[in-house]
Amino acid sequence: DHNPQLSALRERGPVLKGSVRELLGLPEHKRYRHDVEYPTYSALGFNAVETAFRRSGPFSSRISHHPNDNDEQLMGILEMDRKEHLAYRKTLQPMFIKPRALSWWRERWIDDIVGELIERLKTQDKAELNIEYCARVPVHTVTRAIGMEGDNALLFRNALMRSQGVGQTSREEAEQANRLVYRMLHDLIAERRRNPAEDVVSGLIGATLKLPNGPERPLNDNEIANNARLVM
């Protein structure tokens, strides 16, 4: 571990009361609106973290996802308990496995994007391949696959990067960018409900969710937006 502060905290015990930000003396940031209602503990050792991840009974993420005990997903599937995670993942996974991954993704988007980027490089004497090619292929591919095109695609990519705090983005700017990301996603979802297309958002609109001990149902707009953002 190259962080002496975290190493010192770990020496005090694998589990400490308080968030990591609080323990490190950083400004507090409540990620979930219900965080203020409950005491926070941080697991710092490997065994403690693994236990918290694997024992979803006493260490459930449900309060963050379903604070009102309804069935609407509020957070991303990477933070869910196992059974819910699997249920939501099944709505998304079919679009990313063979043979669809090879035909749908490659033929519809990847081949053209690779060709466009290579053509651009041909006009230059030299290029930084990691920045100008490798890093662009997945970002351009997924943006188009979600259904963003033209100026909207550029605006969406930039807003998504700012929402993650990339560069010198302040917290206020990141929150503003995050609102723009979700507004654009909801606009796209409304458009795809009127005019379905061959893309990820349309696929999520047509998907069926089967939660544990619950009836089958389609995803709602918030759930589709959360999962589309996860793809990005």
PDB file of C-alpha atoms in Angstrom:
ATOM      1  CA  ASP A   1       0.000   0.000   0.000  1.00  0.00           C
ATOM      2  CA  HIS A   2       1.494   3.360  -1.060  1.00  0.00           C
ATOM      3  CA  ASN A   3      -0.860   5.496   1.014  1.00  0.00           C
ATOM      4  CA  PRO A   4       0.573   5.982   4.518  1.00  0.00           C
ATOM      5  CA  GLN A   5      -2.710   7.391   5.855  1.00  0.00           C
ATOM      6  CA  LEU A   6      -4.675   4.308   4.796  1.00  0.00           C
ATOM      7  CA  SER A   7      -1.936   2.050   6.118  1.00  0.00           C
ATOM      8  CA  ALA A   8      -2.118   3.794   9.496  1.00  0.00           C
ATOM      9  CA  LEU A   9      -5.915   3.436   9.556  1.00  0.00           C
ATOM     10  CA  ARG A  10      -5.635  -0.246   8.703  1.00  0.00           C
ATOM     11  CA  GLU A  11      -3.278  -0.753  11.630  1.00  0.00           C
ATOM     12  CA  ARG A  12      -6.003   0.532  13.956  1.00  0.00           C
ATOM     13  CA  GLY A  13      -8.332  -2.250  12.881  1.00  0.00           C
ATOM     14  CA  PRO A  14      -9.966  -3.749   9.804  1.00  0.00           C
ATOM     15  CA  VAL A  15     -13.228  -1.896  10.560  1.00  0.00           C
ATOM     16  CA  LEU A  16     -13.489   1.682  11.836  1.00  0.00           C
ATOM     17  CA  LYS A  17     -16.458   3.891  12.578  1.00  0.00           C
ATOM     18  CA  GLY A  18     -16.830   6.705  10.043  1.00  0.00           C
ATOM     19  CA  SER A  19     -16.546   7.017   6.277  1.00  0.00           C
ATOM     20  CA  VAL A  20     -13.169   6.835   4.565  1.00  0.00           C
ATOM     21  CA  ARG A  21     -13.385  10.552   3.751  1.00  0.00           C
ATOM     22  CA  GLU A  22     -14.117  11.360   7.372  1.00  0.00           C
ATOM     23  CA  LEU A  23     -11.257   9.160   8.615  1.00  0.00           C
ATOM     24  CA  LEU A  24      -8.856  10.847   6.190  1.00  0.00           C
ATOM     25  CA  GLY A  25      -9.971  14.336   7.229  1.00  0.00           C
ATOM     26  CA  LEU A  26     -11.529  15.153   3.851  1.00  0.00           C
ATOM     27  CA  PRO A  27     -14.772  17.102   3.302  1.00  0.00           C
ATOM     28  CA  GLU A  28     -17.712  14.758   3.784  1.00  0.00           C
ATOM     29  CA  HIS A  29     -19.793  13.792   0.760  1.00  0.00           C
ATOM     30  CA  LYS A  30     -23.029  11.866   1.292  1.00  0.00           C
ATOM     31  CA  ARG A  31     -23.431   9.751  -1.805  1.00  0.00           C
ATOM     32  CA  TYR A  32     -26.840   8.371  -0.878  1.00  0.00           C
ATOM     33  CA  ARG A  33     -29.661  10.527   0.403  1.00  0.00           C
ATOM     34  CA  HIS A  34     -30.252   8.061   3.263  1.00  0.00           C
ATOM     35  CA  ASP A  35     -26.631   8.116   4.442  1.00  0.00           C
ATOM     36  CA  VAL A  36     -27.442  10.805   6.975  1.00  0.00           C
ATOM     37  CA  GLU A  37     -29.872   8.499   8.806  1.00  0.00           C
ATOM     38  CA  TYR A  38     -27.396   5.749   9.693  1.00  0.00           C
ATOM     39  CA  PRO A  39     -23.920   5.530  11.253  1.00  0.00           C
ATOM     40  CA  THR A  40     -21.141   4.826   8.753  1.00  0.00           C
ATOM     41  CA  TYR A  41     -18.413   2.208   9.098  1.00  0.00           C
ATOM     42  CA  SER A  42     -15.446   1.589   6.784  1.00  0.00           C
ATOM     43  CA  ALA A  43     -13.970  -1.843   6.070  1.00  0.00           C
ATOM     44  CA  LEU A  44     -10.259  -1.419   5.320  1.00  0.00           C
ATOM     45  CA  GLY A  45      -8.715  -4.911   5.438  1.00  0.00           C
ATOM     46  CA  PHE A  46      -9.102  -7.458   2.626  1.00  0.00           C
ATOM     47  CA  ASN A  47     -10.909 -10.052   4.757  1.00  0.00           C
ATOM     48  CA  ALA A  48     -13.305  -7.473   6.180  1.00  0.00           C
ATOM     49  CA  VAL A  49     -14.128  -6.088   2.736  1.00  0.00           C
ATOM     50  CA  GLU A  50     -14.643  -9.573   1.285  1.00  0.00           C
ATOM     51  CA  THR A  51     -16.947 -10.485   4.159  1.00  0.00           C
ATOM     52  CA  ALA A  52     -19.011  -7.332   3.641  1.00  0.00           C
ATOM     53  CA  PHE A  53     -19.331  -8.020  -0.097  1.00  0.00           C
ATOM     54  CA  ARG A  54     -20.185 -11.713   0.234  1.00  0.00           C
ATOM     55  CA  ARG A  55     -22.543 -11.637   3.242  1.00  0.00           C
ATOM     56  CA  SER A  56     -25.420  -9.677   1.773  1.00  0.00           C
ATOM     57  CA  GLY A  57     -27.698 -10.442   4.720  1.00  0.00           C
ATOM     58  CA  PRO A  58     -26.158  -8.277   7.451  1.00  0.00           C
ATOM     59  CA  PHE A  59     -24.342  -6.075   4.911  1.00  0.00           C
ATOM     60  CA  SER A  60     -27.141  -5.515   2.421  1.00  0.00           C
ATOM     61  CA  SER A  61     -27.147  -2.661  -0.107  1.00  0.00           C
ATOM     62  CA  ARG A  62     -30.945  -2.630  -0.132  1.00  0.00           C
ATOM     63  CA  ILE A  63     -31.342   0.624   1.812  1.00  0.00           C
ATOM     64  CA  SER A  64     -29.466   2.469  -0.940  1.00  0.00           C
ATOM     65  CA  HIS A  65     -31.479   0.869  -3.745  1.00  0.00           C
ATOM     66  CA  HIS A  66     -34.930   0.475  -2.269  1.00  0.00           C
ATOM     67  CA  PRO A  67     -35.223   2.869   0.707  1.00  0.00           C
ATOM     68  CA  ASN A  68     -39.029   2.825   0.519  1.00  0.00           C
ATOM     69  CA  ASP A  69     -39.306  -0.950   0.054  1.00  0.00           C
ATOM     70  CA  ASN A  70     -40.595  -0.601  -3.483  1.00  0.00           C
ATOM     71  CA  ASP A  71     -39.191  -2.369  -6.520  1.00  0.00           C
ATOM     72  CA  GLU A  72     -37.653   0.592  -8.344  1.00  0.00           C
ATOM     73  CA  GLN A  73     -33.891   0.471  -8.851  1.00  0.00           C
ATOM     74  CA  LEU A  74     -32.208   3.672  -7.647  1.00  0.00           C
ATOM     75  CA  MET A  75     -28.528   2.691  -7.945  1.00  0.00           C
ATOM     76  CA  GLY A  76     -26.297   0.819 -10.387  1.00  0.00           C
ATOM     77  CA  ILE A  77     -26.197  -2.971 -10.552  1.00  0.00           C
ATOM     78  CA  LEU A  78     -22.525  -3.070  -9.505  1.00  0.00           C
ATOM     79  CA  GLU A  79     -23.595  -2.054  -6.002  1.00  0.00           C
ATOM     80  CA  MET A  80     -26.485  -4.498  -5.622  1.00  0.00           C
ATOM     81  CA  ASP A  81     -26.878  -7.627  -3.562  1.00  0.00           C
ATOM     82  CA  ARG A  82     -26.326 -10.846  -5.461  1.00  0.00           C
ATOM     83  CA  LYS A  83     -29.902 -11.864  -6.375  1.00  0.00           C
ATOM     84  CA  GLU A  84     -30.945  -8.382  -7.460  1.00  0.00           C
ATOM     85  CA  HIS A  85     -27.652  -7.936  -9.305  1.00  0.00           C
ATOM     86  CA  LEU A  86     -28.254 -11.115 -11.295  1.00  0.00           C
ATOM     87  CA  ALA A  87     -31.866 -10.150 -12.092  1.00  0.00           C
ATOM     88  CA  TYR A  88     -30.948  -6.725 -13.473  1.00  0.00           C
ATOM     89  CA  ARG A  89     -27.852  -8.033 -15.234  1.00  0.00           C
ATOM     90  CA  LYS A  90     -29.996 -10.474 -17.191  1.00  0.00           C
ATOM     91  CA  THR A  91     -31.812  -7.520 -18.793  1.00  0.00           C
ATOM     92  CA  LEU A  92     -28.511  -6.154 -20.112  1.00  0.00           C
ATOM     93  CA  GLN A  93     -26.276  -9.165 -20.669  1.00  0.00           C
ATOM     94  CA  PRO A  94     -27.886 -10.609 -23.846  1.00  0.00           C
ATOM     95  CA  MET A  95     -26.656  -7.578 -25.810  1.00  0.00           C
ATOM     96  CA  PHE A  96     -23.020  -8.298 -24.890  1.00  0.00           C
ATOM     97  CA  ILE A  97     -22.530 -12.047 -25.406  1.00  0.00           C
ATOM     98  CA  LYS A  98     -21.841 -14.115 -28.510  1.00  0.00           C
ATOM     99  CA  PRO A  99     -23.031 -14.305 -31.207  1.00  0.00           C
ATOM    100  CA  ARG A 100     -24.657 -10.880 -30.873  1.00  0.00           C
ATOM    101  CA  ALA A 101     -21.458  -9.270 -29.623  1.00  0.00           C
ATOM    102  CA  LEU A 102     -19.686 -10.257 -32.838  1.00  0.00           C
ATOM    103  CA  SER A 103     -22.478  -9.481 -35.292  1.00  0.00           C
ATOM    104  CA  TRP A 104     -24.554  -6.694 -33.748  1.00  0.00           C
ATOM    105  CA  TRP A 105     -21.753  -4.632 -32.202  1.00  0.00           C
ATOM    106  CA  ARG A 106     -19.056  -5.207 -34.799  1.00  0.00           C
ATOM    107  CA  GLU A 107     -21.151  -4.892 -37.937  1.00  0.00           C
ATOM    108  CA  ARG A 108     -23.295  -1.987 -36.754  1.00  0.00           C
ATOM    109  CA  TRP A 109     -20.664   0.185 -35.058  1.00  0.00           C
ATOM    110  CA  ILE A 110     -17.135  -1.062 -34.450  1.00  0.00           C
ATOM    111  CA  ASP A 111     -16.010  -1.655 -38.037  1.00  0.00           C
ATOM    112  CA  ASP A 112     -17.131   1.827 -39.156  1.00  0.00           C
ATOM    113  CA  ILE A 113     -15.622   3.549 -36.128  1.00  0.00           C
ATOM    114  CA  VAL A 114     -12.268   1.801 -36.587  1.00  0.00           C
ATOM    115  CA  GLY A 115     -12.292   2.777 -40.270  1.00  0.00           C
ATOM    116  CA  GLU A 116     -13.081   6.422 -39.487  1.00  0.00           C
ATOM    117  CA  LEU A 117     -10.305   6.674 -36.888  1.00  0.00           C
ATOM    118  CA  ILE A 118      -7.751   5.036 -39.188  1.00  0.00           C
ATOM    119  CA  GLU A 119      -8.668   7.407 -42.023  1.00  0.00           C
ATOM    120  CA  ARG A 120      -8.108  10.348 -39.683  1.00  0.00           C
ATOM    121  CA  LEU A 121      -4.652   9.010 -38.741  1.00  0.00           C
ATOM    122  CA  LYS A 122      -3.674   8.751 -42.422  1.00  0.00           C
ATOM    123  CA  THR A 123      -3.636  12.539 -42.683  1.00  0.00           C
ATOM    124  CA  GLN A 124      -1.030  12.894 -39.890  1.00  0.00           C
ATOM    125  CA  ASP A 125       2.723  12.398 -39.869  1.00  0.00           C
ATOM    126  CA  LYS A 126       2.553  10.834 -36.398  1.00  0.00           C
ATOM    127  CA  ALA A 127      -0.060   9.970 -33.805  1.00  0.00           C
ATOM    128  CA  GLU A 128      -0.426   9.051 -30.148  1.00  0.00           C
ATOM    129  CA  LEU A 129      -2.217   5.735 -30.678  1.00  0.00           C
ATOM    130  CA  ASN A 130      -3.400   5.313 -27.109  1.00  0.00           C
ATOM    131  CA  ILE A 131      -5.184   8.685 -27.111  1.00  0.00           C
ATOM    132  CA  GLU A 132      -6.161   9.051 -30.754  1.00  0.00           C
ATOM    133  CA  TYR A 133      -7.163   5.462 -31.443  1.00  0.00           C
ATOM    134  CA  CYS A 134      -7.284   2.946 -28.584  1.00  0.00           C
ATOM    135  CA  ALA A 135      -9.086   5.190 -26.095  1.00  0.00           C
ATOM    136  CA  ARG A 136     -11.569   6.420 -28.700  1.00  0.00           C
ATOM    137  CA  VAL A 137     -12.819   3.076 -30.019  1.00  0.00           C
ATOM    138  CA  PRO A 138     -14.782   1.959 -26.919  1.00  0.00           C
ATOM    139  CA  VAL A 139     -16.097   5.436 -26.078  1.00  0.00           C
ATOM    140  CA  HIS A 140     -17.350   6.109 -29.621  1.00  0.00           C
ATOM    141  CA  THR A 141     -18.743   2.585 -29.913  1.00  0.00           C
ATOM    142  CA  VAL A 142     -20.799   2.657 -26.730  1.00  0.00           C
ATOM    143  CA  THR A 143     -22.034   6.207 -27.315  1.00  0.00           C
ATOM    144  CA  ARG A 144     -23.413   5.207 -30.712  1.00  0.00           C
ATOM    145  CA  ALA A 145     -24.717   1.903 -29.383  1.00  0.00           C
ATOM    146  CA  ILE A 146     -26.770   3.698 -26.733  1.00  0.00           C
ATOM    147  CA  GLY A 147     -28.298   5.801 -29.495  1.00  0.00           C
ATOM    148  CA  MET A 148     -26.463   9.139 -29.250  1.00  0.00           C
ATOM    149  CA  GLU A 149     -25.385  10.588 -32.576  1.00  0.00           C
ATOM    150  CA  GLY A 150     -23.761  13.724 -33.990  1.00  0.00           C
ATOM    151  CA  ASP A 151     -23.528  16.753 -31.709  1.00  0.00           C
ATOM    152  CA  ASN A 152     -25.558  14.963 -29.031  1.00  0.00           C
ATOM    153  CA  ALA A 153     -22.945  12.204 -28.859  1.00  0.00           C
ATOM    154  CA  LEU A 154     -20.138  14.740 -28.323  1.00  0.00           C
ATOM    155  CA  LEU A 155     -22.152  16.676 -25.721  1.00  0.00           C
ATOM    156  CA  PHE A 156     -23.079  13.458 -23.922  1.00  0.00           C
ATOM    157  CA  ARG A 157     -19.496  12.136 -23.817  1.00  0.00           C
ATOM    158  CA  ASN A 158     -18.161  15.423 -22.459  1.00  0.00           C
ATOM    159  CA  ALA A 159     -20.903  15.644 -19.824  1.00  0.00           C
ATOM    160  CA  LEU A 160     -20.315  12.042 -18.776  1.00  0.00           C
ATOM    161  CA  MET A 161     -16.588  12.679 -18.303  1.00  0.00           C
ATOM    162  CA  ARG A 162     -17.270  15.825 -16.238  1.00  0.00           C
ATOM    163  CA  SER A 163     -19.843  13.962 -14.147  1.00  0.00           C
ATOM    164  CA  GLN A 164     -17.041  11.589 -13.111  1.00  0.00           C
ATOM    165  CA  GLY A 165     -14.886  14.497 -11.931  1.00  0.00           C
ATOM    166  CA  VAL A 166     -12.324  14.110 -14.724  1.00  0.00           C
ATOM    167  CA  GLY A 167      -9.737  16.870 -14.940  1.00  0.00           C
ATOM    168  CA  GLN A 168     -10.267  20.050 -12.938  1.00  0.00           C
ATOM    169  CA  THR A 169     -14.025  19.549 -12.583  1.00  0.00           C
ATOM    170  CA  SER A 170     -15.453  20.849  -9.300  1.00  0.00           C
ATOM    171  CA  ARG A 171     -18.126  18.969  -7.370  1.00  0.00           C
ATOM    172  CA  GLU A 172     -20.765  21.501  -8.429  1.00  0.00           C
ATOM    173  CA  GLU A 173     -19.743  21.157 -12.086  1.00  0.00           C
ATOM    174  CA  ALA A 174     -19.772  17.361 -11.787  1.00  0.00           C
ATOM    175  CA  GLU A 175     -23.285  17.403 -10.319  1.00  0.00           C
ATOM    176  CA  GLN A 176     -24.476  19.752 -13.061  1.00  0.00           C
ATOM    177  CA  ALA A 177     -22.946  17.487 -15.714  1.00  0.00           C
ATOM    178  CA  ASN A 178     -24.566  14.447 -14.105  1.00  0.00           C
ATOM    179  CA  ARG A 179     -27.983  16.108 -14.354  1.00  0.00           C
ATOM    180  CA  LEU A 180     -27.327  16.784 -18.043  1.00  0.00           C
ATOM    181  CA  VAL A 181     -26.351  13.128 -18.609  1.00  0.00           C
ATOM    182  CA  TYR A 182     -29.610  11.894 -17.115  1.00  0.00           C
ATOM    183  CA  ARG A 183     -31.692  14.538 -18.894  1.00  0.00           C
ATOM    184  CA  MET A 184     -30.225  13.476 -22.244  1.00  0.00           C
ATOM    185  CA  LEU A 185     -30.774   9.810 -21.422  1.00  0.00           C
ATOM    186  CA  HIS A 186     -34.405  10.403 -20.483  1.00  0.00           C
ATOM    187  CA  ASP A 187     -34.966  12.395 -23.682  1.00  0.00           C
ATOM    188  CA  LEU A 188     -33.479   9.503 -25.660  1.00  0.00           C
ATOM    189  CA  ILE A 189     -35.604   6.933 -23.807  1.00  0.00           C
ATOM    190  CA  ALA A 190     -38.767   8.914 -24.596  1.00  0.00           C
ATOM    191  CA  GLU A 191     -37.751   9.072 -28.260  1.00  0.00           C
ATOM    192  CA  ARG A 192     -37.041   5.323 -28.404  1.00  0.00           C
ATOM    193  CA  ARG A 193     -40.380   4.514 -26.805  1.00  0.00           C
ATOM    194  CA  ARG A 194     -41.982   6.389 -29.707  1.00  0.00           C
ATOM    195  CA  ASN A 195     -39.558   5.134 -32.363  1.00  0.00           C
ATOM    196  CA  PRO A 196     -37.640   1.961 -31.403  1.00  0.00           C
ATOM    197  CA  ALA A 197     -34.271   1.360 -33.077  1.00  0.00           C
ATOM    198  CA  GLU A 198     -31.472  -1.222 -33.050  1.00  0.00           C
ATOM    199  CA  ASP A 199     -29.588   0.077 -30.030  1.00  0.00           C
ATOM    200  CA  VAL A 200     -29.013  -0.544 -26.339  1.00  0.00           C
ATOM    201  CA  VAL A 201     -31.762   1.777 -25.058  1.00  0.00           C
ATOM    202  CA  SER A 202     -34.357   0.133 -27.293  1.00  0.00           C
ATOM    203  CA  GLY A 203     -33.103  -3.250 -26.116  1.00  0.00           C
ATOM    204  CA  LEU A 204     -33.571  -2.228 -22.481  1.00  0.00           C
ATOM    205  CA  ILE A 205     -37.058  -0.897 -23.235  1.00  0.00           C
ATOM    206  CA  GLY A 206     -37.963  -4.329 -24.605  1.00  0.00           C
ATOM    207  CA  ALA A 207     -36.290  -6.270 -21.773  1.00  0.00           C
ATOM    208  CA  THR A 208     -38.161  -8.090 -18.995  1.00  0.00           C
ATOM    209  CA  LEU A 209     -37.080  -7.893 -15.360  1.00  0.00           C
ATOM    210  CA  LYS A 210     -37.773 -10.756 -12.941  1.00  0.00           C
ATOM    211  CA  LEU A 211     -36.829  -9.760  -9.393  1.00  0.00           C
ATOM    212  CA  PRO A 212     -36.606 -12.394  -6.631  1.00  0.00           C
ATOM    213  CA  ASN A 213     -40.114 -13.221  -5.385  1.00  0.00           C
ATOM    214  CA  GLY A 214     -41.629 -10.672  -7.730  1.00  0.00           C
ATOM    215  CA  PRO A 215     -43.629 -10.655 -10.979  1.00  0.00           C
ATOM    216  CA  GLU A 216     -42.044 -10.083 -14.358  1.00  0.00           C
ATOM    217  CA  ARG A 217     -42.204  -6.489 -15.559  1.00  0.00           C
ATOM    218  CA  PRO A 218     -40.479  -4.109 -17.985  1.00  0.00           C
ATOM    219  CA  LEU A 219     -37.818  -1.680 -16.790  1.00  0.00           C
ATOM    220  CA  ASN A 220     -39.004   1.843 -16.045  1.00  0.00           C
ATOM    221  CA  ASP A 221     -37.291   4.953 -17.402  1.00  0.00           C
ATOM    222  CA  ASN A 222     -35.069   5.500 -14.350  1.00  0.00           C
ATOM    223  CA  GLU A 223     -33.832   1.906 -14.461  1.00  0.00           C
ATOM    224  CA  ILE A 224     -33.123   2.130 -18.197  1.00  0.00           C
ATOM    225  CA  ALA A 225     -31.168   5.372 -17.660  1.00  0.00           C
ATOM    226  CA  ASN A 226     -29.136   3.832 -14.813  1.00  0.00           C
ATOM    227  CA  ASN A 227     -28.227   0.789 -16.888  1.00  0.00           C
ATOM    228  CA  ALA A 228     -27.406   2.819 -20.003  1.00  0.00           C
ATOM    229  CA  ARG A 229     -25.115   4.967 -17.885  1.00  0.00           C
ATOM    230  CA  LEU A 230     -23.478   1.832 -16.503  1.00  0.00           C
ATOM    231  CA  VAL A 231     -22.691   0.730 -20.069  1.00  0.00           C
ATOM    232  CA  MET A 232     -20.881   4.018 -20.609  1.00  0.00           C
TER     233      MET A 232
END
